[in-house]
Amino acid sequence: SFEAAVRNKVIPSGVDFLPVDIDGDQLLLKQTLTQWKESGENSLIIHTAGPFQGRRSPVLLKSCIDLGIPYVDVCDEWDLAEISKEELHAKAIENNIPAVISCGIWPGVSALMAAEAVDLMTSNNDAVEIKSIDYSFFTAGTGNAGPTIVSATFLLLATPAITFLNGKRNDKEPWTEMKTIDFGTGIGDKPVWLLDNPDVPSTALYLTGTKGSSSSHKSKTKWNMNVSSRFGTDPLPWNYLFGAMKALPRSLLYNRDAMQNFALFSEPIIRFVDKLVGATNAMRVDVTGKSTDGEESTLTLKIAHDDLEQCVGLATAAFALEVANSYGKDVKTVSPGVWFPVELDKNARENILKVVKEGAFVYEIGG
């Protein structure tokens, strides 16, 4: 609980837990945020109240922009993230408010890994064409996140997995097209399946490179890439359980209350399995590029931590710190606007990756 985290000094003084009903009265929501903002000198909202699946209205982000409060969230629902970007980016710039959406460990840091790999691949040769970006993730059990991640996975099983083929969106059946991926020392090979992840469309649509030999002649470039994301878990039978769950009616799988109640009912089993398999979280990003002579090469980046819950908190805090340190400052790494992690500049990316390195037992970032 929040209170326990404060007692154990995991959360420093000056950080508040603010219970609000984002599905309720929007006027009451704004009043609550206004009272909270007026109670202290500095304010920043970190929205972690998932699952986000099924939501379509970014009411909390809109309220923060209207009230002048910097904002980050861990939204893993593309439709909601896309609406946030399209409808509120210009307003955030107008109100001078920085906001980063779909941040955390994945989505979030994973997109920074892709941007870093592309930067490394094109830094010495801007003629390289990026052909594909493949995201792969593994979490042992629930990563100590408990029923929440289970209910979110059930909801994702009812959601088509967004992929991109030659730069065009190509939705596919979730939990299909299994691949075996090597996640590195201490983890090894794990099977992973297609699963929806906003890193895919945000990378395909917003990741850009630069062309030109001098600063005065540099220009932005985009690539018609193939992009996909896969996920797997331990113990192995859980993967097949998720596959079997797809046989349920999609309307049931996409029922937030039903899936959350089922996950809560299963909590004793979930916690028991977590004790058996641990809480490891591993990420791998493969970026393939093609040079002007037609030769293809792949750059692979990997990060793994012992505990999903802890590294999610670490990553989310890193994004929040970057936003907080940019708000109202002359020198900033996050400008006003609503941004996906893949859009952040190199300084912000390096700062966040440096924080996330803490506690990682696999950290392969670089050429």
XYZ file of C-alpha atoms in Angstrom:
367
model
C 0.000 0.000 0.000
C 0.994 3.649 -0.306
C 1.120 3.990 3.475
C 3.441 0.989 3.781
C 5.710 2.399 1.081
C 5.965 5.689 2.988
C 6.705 3.883 6.265
C 9.436 1.857 4.578
C 10.846 5.062 3.034
C 10.359 3.732 -0.470
C 8.408 6.929 -1.198
C 9.961 10.187 0.073
C 8.073 12.818 2.008
C 6.283 15.353 -0.151
C 4.819 12.717 -2.475
C 1.049 12.339 -2.129
C -1.358 9.597 -3.133
C -4.425 11.346 -4.522
C -7.533 9.161 -4.930
C -9.756 10.495 -7.723
C -12.538 9.052 -9.848
C -11.509 9.666 -13.459
C -14.760 8.058 -14.637
C -16.880 10.349 -12.495
C -17.783 14.036 -12.475
C -15.103 15.970 -14.423
C -15.852 19.177 -12.529
C -15.246 17.378 -9.223
C -12.027 15.943 -10.653
C -10.771 19.426 -11.508
C -11.766 20.755 -8.094
C -9.840 17.955 -6.383
C -6.742 18.577 -8.510
C -6.972 22.334 -7.922
C -7.120 21.882 -4.133
C -4.187 19.479 -4.237
C -2.117 21.794 -6.451
C -2.710 24.738 -4.130
C -1.510 22.733 -1.129
C 2.133 22.657 -2.260
C 4.781 24.555 -4.216
C 5.451 22.055 -7.007
C 3.076 19.595 -8.569
C 3.260 16.771 -11.079
C 0.757 13.986 -11.714
C 1.860 10.376 -12.287
C -1.138 8.399 -13.539
C -0.738 4.655 -12.878
C -4.380 3.672 -12.396
C -4.712 0.840 -14.923
C -5.841 -1.268 -16.588
C -6.196 1.336 -19.342
C -7.796 -1.053 -21.839
C -11.263 0.062 -22.906
C -10.765 3.695 -21.960
C -11.097 6.349 -24.650
C -11.181 9.686 -22.829
C -7.954 11.210 -21.395
C -9.849 13.253 -18.831
C -7.031 13.342 -16.272
C -4.464 14.536 -18.810
C -6.871 17.192 -20.093
C -7.532 18.415 -16.558
C -3.796 18.611 -15.824
C -3.125 20.621 -18.983
C -6.008 22.986 -18.186
C -4.718 23.481 -14.632
C -1.035 23.798 -15.514
C 0.165 20.505 -14.009
C 2.929 18.463 -15.714
C 1.891 14.862 -16.327
C 3.146 11.344 -17.021
C 1.231 8.074 -17.340
C 1.850 4.376 -17.927
C -0.964 3.943 -20.463
C -0.614 0.721 -22.468
C -3.773 1.217 -24.557
C -3.018 2.628 -28.010
C -6.462 4.084 -28.735
C -6.348 6.144 -25.535
C -2.727 7.172 -26.078
C -3.422 8.197 -29.676
C -6.420 10.311 -28.629
C -4.278 11.933 -25.922
C -1.635 12.867 -28.473
C -3.926 14.032 -31.254
C -6.388 15.999 -29.148
C -4.181 17.517 -26.454
C -0.666 18.013 -27.869
C -1.382 21.502 -29.228
C -3.169 22.511 -26.017
C -0.214 21.352 -23.904
C 2.151 23.466 -26.004
C -0.182 26.459 -25.701
C -0.318 26.074 -21.897
C 3.441 25.367 -21.649
C 2.871 21.951 -20.031
C 5.165 18.950 -20.652
C 3.509 15.524 -20.634
C 4.865 12.064 -21.476
C 2.398 9.240 -22.094
C 2.845 5.464 -22.292
C 5.989 5.553 -20.198
C 7.256 3.072 -17.621
C 9.405 0.028 -18.380
C 7.400 -1.382 -21.321
C 5.915 0.482 -22.924
C 8.347 3.288 -22.190
C 11.996 2.391 -21.702
C 11.606 -0.222 -24.425
C 10.834 2.573 -26.914
C 13.935 4.439 -25.727
C 15.933 1.277 -26.458
C 14.587 1.282 -30.021
C 15.403 4.966 -30.466
C 18.894 4.396 -29.069
C 19.512 1.474 -31.418
C 18.355 3.497 -34.425
C 20.578 6.394 -33.331
C 23.588 4.078 -33.007
C 22.880 2.437 -36.352
C 22.502 5.696 -38.293
C 24.959 7.979 -36.442
C 27.889 7.126 -38.730
C 25.824 6.516 -41.846
C 22.578 8.430 -42.224
C 21.912 6.609 -45.496
C 21.019 3.441 -43.551
C 17.358 2.531 -43.998
C 15.674 1.052 -40.938
C 13.806 -2.045 -42.090
C 12.356 -3.529 -38.906
C 12.060 -3.131 -35.139
C 11.084 -6.170 -33.082
C 10.158 -5.821 -29.405
C 10.311 -8.910 -27.160
C 9.409 -9.088 -23.470
C 9.503 -11.729 -20.768
C 8.153 -11.592 -17.218
C 8.397 -14.414 -14.695
C 4.969 -14.887 -13.121
C 3.400 -11.485 -12.624
C 6.689 -9.810 -11.762
C 5.273 -9.255 -8.250
C 2.586 -7.028 -9.783
C -0.119 -9.531 -8.799
C -3.655 -9.649 -10.206
C -3.459 -6.304 -12.015
C -1.069 -7.510 -14.696
C -3.092 -10.726 -15.089
C -6.352 -8.846 -15.686
C -4.563 -6.493 -18.086
C -3.221 -9.488 -20.037
C -6.740 -10.962 -20.270
C -7.951 -7.656 -21.698
C -5.081 -7.648 -24.199
C -6.080 -11.133 -25.358
C -9.295 -9.539 -26.630
C -7.352 -6.786 -28.394
C -5.900 -7.223 -31.904
C -2.118 -6.958 -31.816
C -1.105 -3.891 -33.800
C 1.834 -4.585 -36.106
C 3.227 -2.586 -39.000
C 4.225 -4.099 -42.341
C 6.217 -1.850 -44.688
C 5.015 1.178 -42.755
C 1.329 0.283 -42.864
C -0.751 -0.859 -39.909
C -1.507 -4.571 -39.991
C -3.585 -5.867 -37.046
C -3.096 -9.522 -36.151
C -4.650 -12.101 -33.864
C -3.108 -11.793 -30.376
C -1.070 -14.620 -28.881
C -0.035 -16.061 -32.268
C 3.178 -16.323 -34.303
C 5.345 -17.672 -31.488
C 9.078 -17.045 -31.590
C 11.886 -18.249 -29.326
C 14.000 -15.339 -28.107
C 17.300 -15.283 -26.206
C 16.976 -12.705 -23.407
C 20.558 -13.067 -22.222
C 22.536 -14.313 -19.256
C 20.453 -15.798 -16.452
C 17.298 -16.027 -18.564
C 18.157 -17.722 -21.851
C 15.655 -18.710 -24.525
C 11.964 -18.034 -23.916
C 8.904 -18.406 -26.166
C 7.016 -15.182 -26.888
C 3.746 -14.437 -28.721
C 2.266 -11.391 -30.434
C 0.596 -9.032 -27.957
C -0.595 -5.459 -28.382
C 1.827 -2.771 -27.218
C 1.627 0.990 -27.930
C 5.392 0.998 -28.517
C 4.620 -0.533 -31.924
C 2.462 2.239 -33.442
C 4.284 5.038 -31.608
C 7.590 3.767 -33.031
C 6.219 3.235 -36.528
C 4.525 6.631 -36.635
C 6.760 8.929 -34.590
C 10.333 7.603 -34.657
C 12.445 9.694 -37.014
C 16.078 9.932 -37.999
C 18.175 12.715 -39.467
C 19.815 13.058 -42.864
C 22.448 15.537 -43.957
C 26.132 16.106 -43.297
C 25.877 19.490 -41.598
C 23.546 21.026 -39.035
C 22.225 23.500 -41.604
C 21.292 20.721 -44.039
C 19.963 18.077 -41.656
C 16.396 16.933 -42.222
C 14.018 14.515 -40.541
C 13.363 11.187 -42.189
C 10.910 8.352 -41.558
C 11.094 4.750 -42.635
C 8.432 2.313 -43.844
C 9.331 -0.255 -41.198
C 8.053 -3.595 -40.026
C 7.310 -3.328 -36.295
C 5.911 -5.927 -33.875
C 5.870 -6.800 -30.180
C 5.803 -10.158 -28.387
C 5.483 -11.316 -24.787
C 5.941 -14.516 -22.821
C 5.911 -15.585 -19.184
C 6.895 -18.332 -16.772
C 5.861 -20.943 -15.847
C 5.454 -22.260 -19.394
C 1.887 -23.601 -18.851
C 0.702 -20.055 -18.160
C 1.437 -19.171 -21.777
C -0.837 -21.971 -22.947
C -3.466 -20.886 -20.414
C -3.459 -17.435 -21.992
C -3.802 -19.067 -25.398
C -6.756 -21.117 -24.169
C -8.404 -18.017 -22.682
C -8.823 -16.670 -26.214
C -11.556 -19.274 -26.711
C -13.751 -17.244 -24.354
C -16.105 -14.718 -25.950
C -14.260 -11.501 -26.692
C -16.996 -9.534 -24.939
C -16.197 -11.423 -21.724
C -12.435 -11.031 -22.067
C -12.902 -7.315 -22.611
C -15.136 -6.940 -19.557
C -12.878 -5.016 -17.172
C -14.828 -5.853 -14.025
C -15.163 -9.555 -14.863
C -11.463 -9.987 -15.649
C -10.375 -8.053 -12.562
C -12.674 -10.134 -10.359
C -11.353 -13.358 -11.890
C -7.776 -12.207 -11.323
C -8.546 -11.300 -7.702
C -10.227 -14.672 -7.190
C -7.051 -16.323 -8.499
C -4.728 -14.187 -6.358
C -3.654 -16.959 -3.933
C -2.546 -19.115 -6.869
C -0.922 -16.129 -8.584
C 1.089 -15.236 -5.479
C 2.112 -18.874 -4.944
C 3.379 -19.162 -8.514
C 5.251 -15.847 -8.148
C 7.161 -17.304 -5.206
C 8.123 -20.330 -7.305
C 9.263 -18.577 -10.487
C 10.472 -15.191 -9.251
C 9.724 -11.782 -10.723
C 12.286 -11.283 -13.488
C 11.514 -8.781 -16.230
C 13.505 -8.856 -19.468
C 13.354 -6.748 -22.618
C 15.010 -7.189 -25.977
C 14.822 -4.861 -28.979
C 16.157 -5.905 -32.390
C 16.637 -3.185 -35.003
C 17.537 -4.194 -38.553
C 18.905 -1.692 -41.052
C 19.910 -1.816 -44.693
C 22.866 0.099 -46.122
C 23.023 1.648 -49.574
C 24.933 -1.390 -50.871
C 22.023 -3.638 -49.877
C 23.720 -5.231 -46.871
C 21.481 -5.768 -43.817
C 22.649 -5.758 -40.206
C 20.842 -6.118 -36.880
C 21.595 -4.358 -33.605
C 20.240 -5.991 -30.442
C 19.724 -4.212 -27.111
C 18.779 -6.004 -23.871
C 17.843 -5.002 -20.324
C 16.747 -7.317 -17.501
C 15.907 -6.770 -13.824
C 15.156 -9.158 -10.976
C 11.760 -7.604 -10.213
C 9.213 -6.172 -12.664
C 7.401 -4.131 -10.026
C 10.579 -2.401 -8.898
C 11.897 -1.636 -12.377
C 8.505 -0.275 -13.474
C 8.615 2.097 -10.502
C 12.205 3.047 -11.263
C 11.464 3.730 -14.925
C 8.272 5.682 -14.246
C 10.088 7.814 -11.672
C 12.867 8.483 -14.195
C 10.370 9.772 -16.764
C 8.621 11.853 -14.098
C 11.909 13.354 -12.922
C 12.801 14.320 -16.475
C 9.445 16.076 -16.884
C 9.684 17.771 -13.478
C 13.197 19.041 -14.188
C 12.021 20.496 -17.511
C 8.895 22.314 -16.360
C 9.377 26.068 -16.228
C 13.130 25.823 -16.871
C 15.149 27.614 -19.523
C 17.119 24.444 -20.221
C 14.811 21.485 -20.665
C 14.970 17.946 -22.065
C 11.170 17.607 -22.342
C 9.478 20.484 -24.139
C 5.818 21.473 -23.677
C 3.505 19.084 -25.491
C 2.216 15.523 -25.243
C 5.025 13.131 -26.149
C 5.594 9.436 -26.609
C 8.884 8.137 -25.145
C 10.257 7.436 -28.627
C 9.997 11.177 -29.410
C 12.162 12.350 -26.507
C 15.492 13.909 -27.348
C 18.844 12.196 -26.866
C 19.611 13.910 -23.539
C 16.317 12.817 -21.982
C 16.782 9.306 -23.362
C 20.290 8.995 -21.939
C 19.221 10.345 -18.539
C 16.362 7.850 -18.238
C 18.410 4.878 -19.465
C 21.105 5.757 -16.923
C 18.545 5.563 -14.104
C 17.097 2.291 -15.393
C 20.563 0.728 -15.394
C 20.304 0.618 -11.598
C 19.774 -2.961 -10.462
C 19.851 -4.414 -13.982
C 21.641 -7.779 -14.227
C 21.550 -7.572 -18.013
C 22.287 -4.177 -19.555
C 23.437 -4.357 -23.153
C 22.940 -0.852 -24.520
C 25.446 0.245 -27.134
C 27.064 -0.752 -30.344
